Coordinates of C-alpha atoms in Angstrom, one line a residue:
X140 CA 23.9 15.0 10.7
X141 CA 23.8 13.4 7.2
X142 CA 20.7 11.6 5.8
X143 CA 21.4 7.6 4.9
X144 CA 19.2 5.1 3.6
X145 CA 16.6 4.6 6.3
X146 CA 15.0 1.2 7.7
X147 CA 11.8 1.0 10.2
X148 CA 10.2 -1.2 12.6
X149 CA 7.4 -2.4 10.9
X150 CA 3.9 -2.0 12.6
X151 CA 1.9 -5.6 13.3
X152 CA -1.9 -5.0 12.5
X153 CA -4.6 -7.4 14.0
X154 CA -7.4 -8.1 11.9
X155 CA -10.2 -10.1 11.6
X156 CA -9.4 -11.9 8.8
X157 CA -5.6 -11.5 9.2
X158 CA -3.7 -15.0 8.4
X159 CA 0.2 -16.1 8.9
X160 CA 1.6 -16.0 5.5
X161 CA 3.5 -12.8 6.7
X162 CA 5.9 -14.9 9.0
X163 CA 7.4 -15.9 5.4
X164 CA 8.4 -12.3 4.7
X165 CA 11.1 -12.8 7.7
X166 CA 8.2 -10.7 10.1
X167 CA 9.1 -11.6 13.3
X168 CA 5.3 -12.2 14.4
X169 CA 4.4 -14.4 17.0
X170 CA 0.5 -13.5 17.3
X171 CA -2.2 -15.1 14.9
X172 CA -4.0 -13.3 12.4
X173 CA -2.0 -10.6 11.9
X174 CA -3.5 -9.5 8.6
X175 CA -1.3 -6.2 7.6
X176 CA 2.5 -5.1 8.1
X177 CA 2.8 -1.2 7.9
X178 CA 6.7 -0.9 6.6
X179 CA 6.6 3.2 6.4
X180 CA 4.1 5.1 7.9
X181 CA 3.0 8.5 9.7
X182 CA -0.5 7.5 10.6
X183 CA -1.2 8.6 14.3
X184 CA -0.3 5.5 16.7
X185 CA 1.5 3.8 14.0
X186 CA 4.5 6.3 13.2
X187 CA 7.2 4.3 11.7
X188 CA 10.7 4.1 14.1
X189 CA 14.0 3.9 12.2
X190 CA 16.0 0.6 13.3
X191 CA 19.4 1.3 11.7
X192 CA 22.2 3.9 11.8
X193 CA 22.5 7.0 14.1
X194 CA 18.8 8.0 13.5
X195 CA 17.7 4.6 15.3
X196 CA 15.0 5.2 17.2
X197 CA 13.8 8.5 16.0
X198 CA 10.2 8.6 14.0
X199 CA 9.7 9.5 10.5
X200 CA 7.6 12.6 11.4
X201 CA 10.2 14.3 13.8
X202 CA 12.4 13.2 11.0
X203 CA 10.5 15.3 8.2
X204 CA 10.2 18.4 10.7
X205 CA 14.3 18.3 11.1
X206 CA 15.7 17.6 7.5
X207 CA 12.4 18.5 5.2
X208 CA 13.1 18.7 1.8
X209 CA 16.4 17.0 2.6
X210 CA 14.7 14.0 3.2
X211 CA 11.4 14.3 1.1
X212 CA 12.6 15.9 -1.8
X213 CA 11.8 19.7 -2.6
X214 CA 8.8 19.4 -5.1
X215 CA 7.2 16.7 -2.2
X216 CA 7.9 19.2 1.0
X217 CA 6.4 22.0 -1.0
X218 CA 3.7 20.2 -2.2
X219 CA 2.7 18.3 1.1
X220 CA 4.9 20.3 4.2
X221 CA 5.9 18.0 6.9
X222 CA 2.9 15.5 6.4
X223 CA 4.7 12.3 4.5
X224 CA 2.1 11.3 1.7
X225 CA 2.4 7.7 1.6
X226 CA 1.5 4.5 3.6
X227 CA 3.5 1.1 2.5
X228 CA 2.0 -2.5 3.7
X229 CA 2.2 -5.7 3.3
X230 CA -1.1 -7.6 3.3
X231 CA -2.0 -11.6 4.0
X232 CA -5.8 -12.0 3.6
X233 CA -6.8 -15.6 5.4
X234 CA -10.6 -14.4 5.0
X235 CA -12.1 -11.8 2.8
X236 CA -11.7 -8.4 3.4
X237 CA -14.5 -6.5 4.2
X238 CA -16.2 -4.9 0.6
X239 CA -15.5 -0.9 1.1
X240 CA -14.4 2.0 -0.9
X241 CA -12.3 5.1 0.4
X242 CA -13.0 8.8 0.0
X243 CA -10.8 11.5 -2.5
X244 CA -8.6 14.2 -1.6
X245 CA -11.5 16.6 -1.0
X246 CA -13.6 14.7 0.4
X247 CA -11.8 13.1 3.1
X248 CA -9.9 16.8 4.1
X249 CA -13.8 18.4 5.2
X250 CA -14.9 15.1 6.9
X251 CA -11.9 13.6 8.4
X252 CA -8.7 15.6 8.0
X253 CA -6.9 13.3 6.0
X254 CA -5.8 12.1 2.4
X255 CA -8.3 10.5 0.5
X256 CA -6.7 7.2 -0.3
X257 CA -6.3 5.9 -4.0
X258 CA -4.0 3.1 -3.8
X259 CA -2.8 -0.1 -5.4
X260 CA -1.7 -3.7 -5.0
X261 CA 0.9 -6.1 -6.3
X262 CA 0.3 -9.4 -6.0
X263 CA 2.3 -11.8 -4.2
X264 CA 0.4 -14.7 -3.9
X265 CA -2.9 -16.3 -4.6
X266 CA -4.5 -19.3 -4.3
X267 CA -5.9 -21.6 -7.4
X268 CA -9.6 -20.4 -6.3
X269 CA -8.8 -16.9 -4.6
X270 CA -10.6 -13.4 -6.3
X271 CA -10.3 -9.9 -5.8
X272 CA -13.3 -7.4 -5.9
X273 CA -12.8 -4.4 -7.8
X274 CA -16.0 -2.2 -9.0
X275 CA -19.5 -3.2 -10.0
X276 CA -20.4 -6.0 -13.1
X277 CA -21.9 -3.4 -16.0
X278 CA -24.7 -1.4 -15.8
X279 CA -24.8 -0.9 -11.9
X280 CA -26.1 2.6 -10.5
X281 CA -27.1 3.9 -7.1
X282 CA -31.0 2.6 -7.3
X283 CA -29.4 -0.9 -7.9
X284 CA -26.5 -0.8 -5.2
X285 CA -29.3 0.4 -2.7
X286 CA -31.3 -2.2 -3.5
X287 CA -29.0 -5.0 -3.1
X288 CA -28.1 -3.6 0.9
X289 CA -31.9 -4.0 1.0
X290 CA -32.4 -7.3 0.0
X291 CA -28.6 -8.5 1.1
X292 CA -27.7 -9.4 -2.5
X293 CA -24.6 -6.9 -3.1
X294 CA -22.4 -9.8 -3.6
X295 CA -24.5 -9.9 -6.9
X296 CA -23.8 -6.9 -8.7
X297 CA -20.1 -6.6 -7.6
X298 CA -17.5 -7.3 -9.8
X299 CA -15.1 -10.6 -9.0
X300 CA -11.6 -11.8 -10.9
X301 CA -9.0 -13.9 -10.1
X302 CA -5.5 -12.5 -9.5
X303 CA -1.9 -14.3 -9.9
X304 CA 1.2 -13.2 -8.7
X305 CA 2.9 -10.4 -9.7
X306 CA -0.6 -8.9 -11.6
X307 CA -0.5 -5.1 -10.2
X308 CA -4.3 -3.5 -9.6
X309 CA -4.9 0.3 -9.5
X310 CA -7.6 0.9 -7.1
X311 CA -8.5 5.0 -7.2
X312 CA -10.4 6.4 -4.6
X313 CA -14.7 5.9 -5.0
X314 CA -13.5 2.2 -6.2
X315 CA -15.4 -0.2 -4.2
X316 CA -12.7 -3.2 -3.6
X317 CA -11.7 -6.0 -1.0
X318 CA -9.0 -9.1 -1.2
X319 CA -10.4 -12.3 -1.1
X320 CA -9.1 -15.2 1.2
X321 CA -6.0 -16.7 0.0
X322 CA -4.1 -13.5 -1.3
X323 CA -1.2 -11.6 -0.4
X324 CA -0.4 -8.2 -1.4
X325 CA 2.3 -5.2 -1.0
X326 CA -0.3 -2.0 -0.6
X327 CA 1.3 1.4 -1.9
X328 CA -1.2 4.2 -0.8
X329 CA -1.8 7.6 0.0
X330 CA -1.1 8.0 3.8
X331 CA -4.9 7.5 4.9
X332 CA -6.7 5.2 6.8
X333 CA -10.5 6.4 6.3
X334 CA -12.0 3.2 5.4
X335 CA -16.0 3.0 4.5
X336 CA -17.6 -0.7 5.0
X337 CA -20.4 -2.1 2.7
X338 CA -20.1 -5.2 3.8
X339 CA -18.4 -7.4 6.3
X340 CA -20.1 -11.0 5.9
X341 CA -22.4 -10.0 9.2
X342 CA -19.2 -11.1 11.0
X343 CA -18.6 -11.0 14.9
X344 CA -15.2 -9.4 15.8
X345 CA -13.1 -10.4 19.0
X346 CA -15.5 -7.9 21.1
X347 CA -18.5 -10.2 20.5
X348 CA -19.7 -7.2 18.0
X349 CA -20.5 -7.2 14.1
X350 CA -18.3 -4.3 12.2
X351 CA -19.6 -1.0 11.6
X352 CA -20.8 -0.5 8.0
X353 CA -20.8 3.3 6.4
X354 CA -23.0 2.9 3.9
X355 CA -24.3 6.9 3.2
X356 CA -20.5 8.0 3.6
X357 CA -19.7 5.3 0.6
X358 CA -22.8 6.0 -1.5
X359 CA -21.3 9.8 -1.0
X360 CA -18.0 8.6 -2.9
X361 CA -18.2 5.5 -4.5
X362 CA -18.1 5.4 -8.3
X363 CA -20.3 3.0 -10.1
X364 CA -18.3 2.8 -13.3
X365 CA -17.4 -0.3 -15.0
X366 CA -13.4 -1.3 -14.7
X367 CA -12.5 -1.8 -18.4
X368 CA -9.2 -4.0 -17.6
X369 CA -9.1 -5.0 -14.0
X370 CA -4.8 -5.6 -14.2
X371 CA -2.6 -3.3 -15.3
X372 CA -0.7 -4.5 -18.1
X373 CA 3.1 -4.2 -18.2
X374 CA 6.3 -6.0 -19.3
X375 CA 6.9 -8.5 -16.5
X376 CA 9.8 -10.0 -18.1
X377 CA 11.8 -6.4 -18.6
X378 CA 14.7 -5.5 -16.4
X379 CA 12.8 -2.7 -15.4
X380 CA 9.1 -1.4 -16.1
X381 CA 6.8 1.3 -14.9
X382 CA 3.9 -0.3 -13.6
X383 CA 1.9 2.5 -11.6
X384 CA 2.1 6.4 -12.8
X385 CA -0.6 8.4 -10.9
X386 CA -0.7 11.7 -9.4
X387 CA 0.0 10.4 -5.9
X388 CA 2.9 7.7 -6.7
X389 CA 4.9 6.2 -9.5
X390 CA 6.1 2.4 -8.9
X391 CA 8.7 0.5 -10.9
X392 CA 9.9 -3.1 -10.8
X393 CA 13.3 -4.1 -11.5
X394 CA 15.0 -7.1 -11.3
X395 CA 18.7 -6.9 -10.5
X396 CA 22.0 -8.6 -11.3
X397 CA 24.4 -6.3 -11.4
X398 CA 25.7 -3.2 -9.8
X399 CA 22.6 -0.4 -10.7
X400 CA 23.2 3.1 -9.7
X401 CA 20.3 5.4 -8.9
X402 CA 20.2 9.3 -9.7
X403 CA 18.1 11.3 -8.0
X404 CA 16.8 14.9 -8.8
X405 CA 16.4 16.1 -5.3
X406 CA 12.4 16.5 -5.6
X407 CA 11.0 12.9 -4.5
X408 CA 12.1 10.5 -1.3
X409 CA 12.2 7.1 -3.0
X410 CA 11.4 3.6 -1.1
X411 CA 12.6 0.4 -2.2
X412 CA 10.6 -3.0 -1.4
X413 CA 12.3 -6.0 -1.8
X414 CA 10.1 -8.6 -3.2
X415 CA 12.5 -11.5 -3.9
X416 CA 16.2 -11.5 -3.2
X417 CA 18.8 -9.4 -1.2
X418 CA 20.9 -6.7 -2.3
X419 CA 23.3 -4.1 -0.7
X420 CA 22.4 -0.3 -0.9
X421 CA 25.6 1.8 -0.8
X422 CA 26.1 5.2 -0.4
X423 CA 28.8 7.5 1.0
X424 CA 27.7 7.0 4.5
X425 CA 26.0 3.6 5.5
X426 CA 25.7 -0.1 3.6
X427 CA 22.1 -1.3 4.2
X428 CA 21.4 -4.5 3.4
X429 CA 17.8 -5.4 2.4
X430 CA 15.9 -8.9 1.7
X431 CA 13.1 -10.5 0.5
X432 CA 10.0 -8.4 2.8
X433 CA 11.8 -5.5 3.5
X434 CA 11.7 -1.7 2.7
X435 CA 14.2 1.0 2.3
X436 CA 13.4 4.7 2.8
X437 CA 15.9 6.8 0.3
X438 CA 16.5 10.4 1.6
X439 CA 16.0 12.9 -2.0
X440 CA 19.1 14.6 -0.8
X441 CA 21.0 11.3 -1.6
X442 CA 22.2 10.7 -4.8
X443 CA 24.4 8.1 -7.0
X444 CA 22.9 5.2 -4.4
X445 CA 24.3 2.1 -5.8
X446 CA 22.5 -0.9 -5.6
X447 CA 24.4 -4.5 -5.6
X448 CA 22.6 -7.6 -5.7
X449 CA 24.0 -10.7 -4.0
X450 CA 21.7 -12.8 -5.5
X451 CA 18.7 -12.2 -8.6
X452 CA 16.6 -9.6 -6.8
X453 CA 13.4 -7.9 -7.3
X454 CA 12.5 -4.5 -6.1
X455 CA 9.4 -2.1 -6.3
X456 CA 10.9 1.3 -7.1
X457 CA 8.3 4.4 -5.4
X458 CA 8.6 8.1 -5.6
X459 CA 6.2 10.9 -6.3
X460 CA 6.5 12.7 -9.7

Protein backbone atom coordinates (compact mmCIF):
# COMPACT_ATOMS: atom_id res chain seq x y z
CA UNK A 1 0.00 0.00 0.00
CA UNK A 2 1.67 3.33 -1.01
CA UNK A 3 2.43 6.14 1.56
CA UNK A 4 0.47 9.70 0.72
CA UNK A 5 0.55 12.80 2.46
CA UNK A 6 -1.04 12.07 5.80
CA UNK A 7 -3.65 14.26 7.92
CA UNK A 8 -4.74 13.53 11.72
CA UNK A 9 -7.39 14.17 14.18
CA UNK A 10 -6.07 16.53 16.29
CA UNK A 11 -6.18 15.87 20.17
CA UNK A 12 -8.26 18.61 22.42
CA UNK A 13 -6.28 19.24 25.66
CA UNK A 14 -8.03 20.80 28.77
CA UNK A 15 -6.12 23.09 30.74
CA UNK A 16 -6.35 25.32 33.41
CA UNK A 17 -5.57 28.20 31.79
CA UNK A 18 -6.71 26.97 28.31
CA UNK A 19 -8.80 29.91 26.40
CA UNK A 20 -10.91 29.86 22.92
CA UNK A 21 -8.77 31.51 20.50
CA UNK A 22 -8.15 27.92 18.99
CA UNK A 23 -11.85 27.79 17.49
CA UNK A 24 -10.18 30.44 14.98
CA UNK A 25 -7.77 27.86 13.67
CA UNK A 26 -11.03 26.01 12.14
CA UNK A 27 -10.75 23.43 15.59
CA UNK A 28 -13.92 22.19 15.75
CA UNK A 29 -14.00 22.66 19.77
CA UNK A 30 -17.04 23.03 21.56
CA UNK A 31 -15.64 22.79 25.30
CA UNK A 32 -14.07 25.98 27.10
CA UNK A 33 -10.62 26.25 27.98
CA UNK A 34 -9.18 24.10 25.74
CA UNK A 35 -5.64 25.36 26.10
CA UNK A 36 -3.53 22.98 23.52
CA UNK A 37 -4.25 21.17 20.05
CA UNK A 38 -1.85 18.10 19.62
CA UNK A 39 -1.78 17.95 15.50
CA UNK A 40 0.90 14.92 15.34
CA UNK A 41 1.59 12.92 18.14
CA UNK A 42 2.63 9.36 19.64
CA UNK A 43 2.38 10.19 23.28
CA UNK A 44 0.56 7.32 25.11
CA UNK A 45 -3.44 8.21 25.21
CA UNK A 46 -2.97 10.80 22.61
CA UNK A 47 -1.69 8.86 19.45
CA UNK A 48 -2.60 10.79 16.47
CA UNK A 49 -5.39 8.96 13.98
CA UNK A 50 -5.11 9.69 10.30
CA UNK A 51 -8.48 11.28 8.79
CA UNK A 52 -7.80 11.06 5.08
CA UNK A 53 -7.05 8.47 2.34
CA UNK A 54 -7.01 4.62 2.72
CA UNK A 55 -4.88 4.81 6.01
CA UNK A 56 -8.00 6.71 7.74
CA UNK A 57 -8.27 5.53 10.93
CA UNK A 58 -5.04 3.80 11.49
CA UNK A 59 -2.50 5.49 14.22
CA UNK A 60 0.77 6.95 13.60
CA UNK A 61 2.61 4.39 15.73
CA UNK A 62 1.13 1.13 13.98
CA UNK A 63 1.95 3.27 11.00
CA UNK A 64 5.86 3.55 11.82
CA UNK A 65 5.92 -0.28 12.79
CA UNK A 66 4.40 -1.23 9.10
CA UNK A 67 6.24 1.24 6.67
CA UNK A 68 9.40 2.47 8.92
CA UNK A 69 11.90 4.20 7.11
CA UNK A 70 9.32 4.46 4.33
CA UNK A 71 7.52 6.79 6.26
CA UNK A 72 10.23 8.38 8.66
CA UNK A 73 13.05 8.57 6.53
CA UNK A 74 16.14 6.11 6.92
CA UNK A 75 18.64 8.39 8.89
CA UNK A 76 15.30 9.15 11.45
CA UNK A 77 14.29 5.11 11.78
CA UNK A 78 17.88 4.33 12.45
CA UNK A 79 18.39 6.94 14.72
CA UNK A 80 15.11 6.66 16.78
CA UNK A 81 13.38 2.85 15.60
CA UNK A 82 9.67 2.97 15.70
CA UNK A 83 9.41 5.82 18.38
CA UNK A 84 8.37 9.08 16.24
CA UNK A 85 10.55 12.01 17.74
CA UNK A 86 8.39 14.89 17.58
CA UNK A 87 5.23 16.38 19.24
CA UNK A 88 3.33 19.36 17.06
CA UNK A 89 0.71 21.80 19.05
CA UNK A 90 -1.00 24.47 18.77
CA UNK A 91 -1.24 26.57 21.99
CA UNK A 92 -3.91 29.46 23.26
CA UNK A 93 -2.82 30.71 26.67
CA UNK A 94 -6.02 32.70 28.29
CA UNK A 95 -3.90 32.61 31.73
CA UNK A 96 -0.29 32.14 32.37
CA UNK A 97 1.21 28.97 32.05
CA UNK A 98 2.58 27.51 34.90
CA UNK A 99 6.66 28.66 35.30
CA UNK A 100 8.55 25.04 34.64
CA UNK A 101 11.43 23.74 32.80
CA UNK A 102 11.82 20.17 31.13
CA UNK A 103 14.54 17.56 31.52
CA UNK A 104 17.42 16.56 28.57
CA UNK A 105 17.78 13.50 26.73
CA UNK A 106 19.60 11.66 29.53
CA UNK A 107 17.99 12.77 32.05
CA UNK A 108 14.58 12.12 31.27
CA UNK A 109 15.46 8.25 29.69
CA UNK A 110 16.70 7.05 33.67
CA UNK A 111 13.77 8.85 35.42
CA UNK A 112 10.93 8.66 33.05
CA UNK A 113 11.58 6.75 29.91
CA UNK A 114 11.09 9.40 27.64
CA UNK A 115 12.76 12.31 25.38
CA UNK A 116 13.87 15.08 27.20
CA UNK A 117 12.03 17.96 25.55
CA UNK A 118 13.89 21.01 23.99
CA UNK A 119 11.41 22.75 22.01
CA UNK A 120 10.27 25.98 20.45
CA UNK A 121 7.53 28.47 19.73
CA UNK A 122 6.30 30.68 16.91
CA UNK A 123 4.25 33.22 17.68
CA UNK A 124 0.80 33.73 16.43
CA UNK A 125 -0.63 36.15 18.52
CA UNK A 126 -0.12 38.36 21.46
CA UNK A 127 -1.76 40.93 23.17
CA UNK A 128 -0.47 44.78 23.57
CA UNK A 129 0.50 43.78 27.35
CA UNK A 130 1.15 39.95 27.00
CA UNK A 131 5.05 38.49 28.01
CA UNK A 132 6.70 35.33 27.78
CA UNK A 133 9.17 33.87 30.47
CA UNK A 134 12.27 32.52 29.28
CA UNK A 135 15.36 32.08 31.87
CA UNK A 136 16.52 34.06 34.85
CA UNK A 137 17.34 38.20 34.84
CA UNK A 138 21.52 38.09 35.12
CA UNK A 139 23.38 36.89 37.82
CA UNK A 140 20.80 34.20 39.15
CA UNK A 141 22.26 30.89 40.69
CA UNK A 142 20.78 28.03 42.69
CA UNK A 143 21.23 29.81 46.37
CA UNK A 144 19.10 32.72 44.78
CA UNK A 145 16.34 30.53 42.97
CA UNK A 146 16.03 28.64 46.38
CA UNK A 147 15.61 31.52 48.07
CA UNK A 148 12.97 33.07 46.13
CA UNK A 149 10.61 29.48 46.51
CA UNK A 150 11.34 30.41 50.19
CA UNK A 151 10.21 33.64 50.50
CA UNK A 152 7.57 33.35 47.26
CA UNK A 153 9.50 35.98 45.21
CA UNK A 154 10.52 33.79 42.03
CA UNK A 155 8.59 36.07 39.94
CA UNK A 156 11.54 38.37 40.82
CA UNK A 157 14.44 36.93 39.44
CA UNK A 158 12.84 35.47 36.30
CA UNK A 159 13.30 36.84 33.16
CA UNK A 160 10.04 38.61 31.30
CA UNK A 161 9.72 40.02 27.41
CA UNK A 162 7.16 40.77 25.31
CA UNK A 163 6.51 38.69 22.16
CA UNK A 164 4.77 39.77 18.64
CA UNK A 165 3.60 37.66 16.14
CA UNK A 166 5.61 35.71 14.06
CA UNK A 167 8.93 36.23 16.71
CA UNK A 168 10.10 32.40 16.92
CA UNK A 169 11.74 31.47 20.61
CA UNK A 170 14.14 28.47 21.12
CA UNK A 171 13.52 27.04 24.41
CA UNK A 172 16.34 23.99 25.11
CA UNK A 173 15.75 21.69 27.67
CA UNK A 174 16.94 23.06 31.60
CA UNK A 175 15.28 26.54 30.26
CA UNK A 176 12.91 27.58 32.78
CA UNK A 177 9.87 29.10 30.51
CA UNK A 178 5.91 29.71 30.48
CA UNK A 179 3.40 31.73 28.00
CA UNK A 180 1.78 34.53 29.45
CA UNK A 181 -2.07 35.20 29.11
CA UNK A 182 -2.95 36.62 25.81
CA UNK A 183 -0.57 34.45 23.51
CA UNK A 184 -0.89 31.98 20.98
CA UNK A 185 1.71 29.66 19.86
CA UNK A 186 2.50 26.61 17.24
CA UNK A 187 4.85 24.27 19.72
CA UNK A 188 7.41 22.09 17.65
CA UNK A 189 9.01 19.61 20.30
CA UNK A 190 10.64 16.58 21.08
CA UNK A 191 7.86 13.95 21.56
CA UNK A 192 7.83 14.37 25.55
CA UNK A 193 5.54 15.36 27.95
CA UNK A 194 7.70 15.35 31.37
CA UNK A 195 6.89 18.67 32.62
CA UNK A 196 8.52 20.00 36.07
CA UNK A 197 6.41 22.96 37.91
CA UNK A 198 8.01 25.95 39.82
CA UNK A 199 5.25 27.69 40.02
CA UNK A 200 1.56 27.68 39.29
CA UNK A 201 0.07 31.03 40.87
CA UNK A 202 -1.04 28.69 44.10
CA UNK A 203 -4.03 28.01 41.75
CA UNK A 204 -6.96 25.51 42.46
CA UNK A 205 -7.66 23.14 39.51
CA UNK A 206 -11.24 21.73 38.62
CA UNK A 207 -10.57 18.88 41.44
CA UNK A 208 -10.67 21.65 44.13
CA UNK A 209 -6.63 20.88 44.38
CA UNK A 210 -3.51 23.31 43.81
CA UNK A 211 -1.04 21.74 41.04
CA UNK A 212 1.85 19.69 41.89
CA UNK A 213 5.12 21.60 41.88
CA UNK A 214 8.67 19.51 41.24
CA UNK A 215 10.84 21.69 42.53
CA UNK A 216 14.19 19.14 43.36
CA UNK A 217 13.52 17.43 39.85
CA UNK A 218 13.82 21.18 38.25
CA UNK A 219 16.70 22.32 40.48
CA UNK A 220 18.21 18.82 39.07
CA UNK A 221 17.98 20.22 35.33
CA UNK A 222 17.37 23.77 35.14
CA UNK A 223 20.08 25.96 33.82
CA UNK A 224 20.61 29.32 35.35
CA UNK A 225 22.28 31.04 32.40
CA UNK A 226 21.36 34.34 31.12
CA UNK A 227 19.45 34.23 27.50
CA UNK A 228 21.57 36.63 25.46
CA UNK A 229 18.73 37.36 22.65
CA UNK A 230 15.38 36.01 23.75
CA UNK A 231 14.01 35.82 19.69
CA UNK A 232 15.61 34.23 17.13
CA UNK A 233 16.51 36.55 14.48
CA UNK A 234 15.59 35.74 10.84
CA UNK A 235 14.46 37.19 7.58
CA UNK A 236 10.72 37.50 7.96
CA UNK A 237 10.19 39.08 4.81
CA UNK A 238 12.17 36.23 2.63
CA UNK A 239 10.24 33.76 0.57
CA UNK A 240 11.73 31.26 2.56
CA UNK A 241 14.10 31.22 5.81
CA UNK A 242 15.50 28.84 8.26
CA UNK A 243 14.37 29.86 11.50
CA UNK A 244 15.14 26.70 13.94
CA UNK A 245 18.32 24.34 13.15
CA UNK A 246 18.96 22.11 16.27
CA UNK A 247 19.83 18.61 16.76
CA UNK A 248 16.25 17.49 17.34
CA UNK A 249 14.38 19.59 14.43
CA UNK A 250 15.00 22.12 11.68
CA UNK A 251 11.85 24.56 10.89
CA UNK A 252 11.53 26.76 7.74
CA UNK A 253 8.91 29.40 6.78
CA UNK A 254 7.84 30.00 3.40
CA UNK A 255 5.45 31.92 1.94
CA UNK A 256 3.90 30.71 -1.28
CA UNK A 257 2.49 31.90 -4.60
CA UNK A 258 3.37 29.73 -7.00
CA UNK A 259 3.64 26.13 -7.72
CA UNK A 260 6.85 24.94 -5.23
CA UNK A 261 8.13 21.52 -5.56
CA UNK A 262 9.80 19.71 -2.64
CA UNK A 263 12.75 17.16 -2.95
CA UNK A 264 13.25 14.85 -0.51
CA UNK A 265 16.43 12.77 0.33
CA UNK A 266 14.68 9.82 1.79
CA UNK A 267 16.23 10.33 5.43
CA UNK A 268 13.60 12.77 7.25
CA UNK A 269 9.50 12.61 7.36
CA UNK A 270 8.63 16.31 6.89
CA UNK A 271 5.36 18.09 8.40
CA UNK A 272 3.90 21.14 6.96
CA UNK A 273 1.82 23.66 9.26
CA UNK A 274 -0.21 26.01 7.59
CA UNK A 275 -0.12 29.24 9.33
CA UNK A 276 -2.03 31.57 6.95
CA UNK A 277 -3.59 30.49 3.61
CA UNK A 278 -4.55 27.20 1.75
CA UNK A 279 -2.68 25.32 -0.63
CA UNK A 280 -3.00 21.94 -2.51
CA UNK A 281 -0.32 19.19 -1.85
CA UNK A 282 0.02 16.92 -4.89
CA UNK A 283 1.68 13.90 -5.40
CA UNK A 284 1.24 10.80 -7.53
CA UNK A 285 -1.33 9.37 -5.33
CA UNK A 286 -3.63 11.77 -3.28
CA UNK A 287 -4.37 15.81 -3.44
CA UNK A 288 -4.54 17.02 0.15
CA UNK A 289 -5.75 20.21 0.64
CA UNK A 290 -4.52 22.08 3.82
CA UNK A 291 -5.60 25.57 5.47
CA UNK A 292 -4.91 28.05 7.73
CA UNK A 293 -4.45 25.60 11.37
CA UNK A 294 -3.68 22.57 9.76
CA UNK A 295 -0.79 20.06 9.48
CA UNK A 296 0.46 17.76 6.87
CA UNK A 297 2.60 14.60 7.73
CA UNK A 298 4.99 13.99 4.42
CA UNK A 299 6.06 10.29 4.22
CA UNK A 300 10.36 10.52 3.39
CA UNK A 301 9.67 7.92 0.77
CA UNK A 302 7.70 10.60 -1.19
CA UNK A 303 9.37 12.74 -3.36
CA UNK A 304 8.77 15.74 -6.05
CA UNK A 305 5.58 16.80 -3.68
CA UNK A 306 4.28 19.83 -5.35
CA UNK A 307 2.78 22.41 -3.45
CA UNK A 308 0.10 24.90 -5.10
CA UNK A 309 -1.19 27.75 -3.36
CA UNK A 310 -4.72 29.00 -3.95
CA UNK A 311 -4.23 31.93 -2.26
CA UNK A 312 -0.72 33.75 -0.41
CA UNK A 313 0.07 30.95 2.02
CA UNK A 314 2.41 30.58 4.86
CA UNK A 315 3.77 27.26 5.94
CA UNK A 316 6.36 26.01 8.72
CA UNK A 317 8.51 23.55 6.96
CA UNK A 318 9.86 20.56 9.89
CA UNK A 319 12.20 17.65 9.39
CA UNK A 320 15.05 16.27 11.31
CA UNK A 321 18.70 16.76 9.81
Amino acid sequence: MSLYPLLFQPSFHYRIWGGNKLKNLGKNITEENIGESWEISTVPGSVSIVSNGILKGKDLDDLIKEYKEQLVGKKIYRKYGNRFPLLIKFLDAAQPLSVQVHPNDEYAEVHHHSFGKTEMWYVLDSEPDSKIILGFEKGINKSIFEESIENNTLHSILRKVHPEKENVIFIPSGTVHALDKGVSVIEIQQNSDVTYRIYDYDRIDKNGKKRDLHIKQAEDVMDFSFVDEPFLQYDKNSEEATIVTSPFFTVSKMEITENKILFSSGNSFRILICIEGECSILNQNIPVIITKGQTVLLPAALSNIEIKPHVKTKLLEVHID
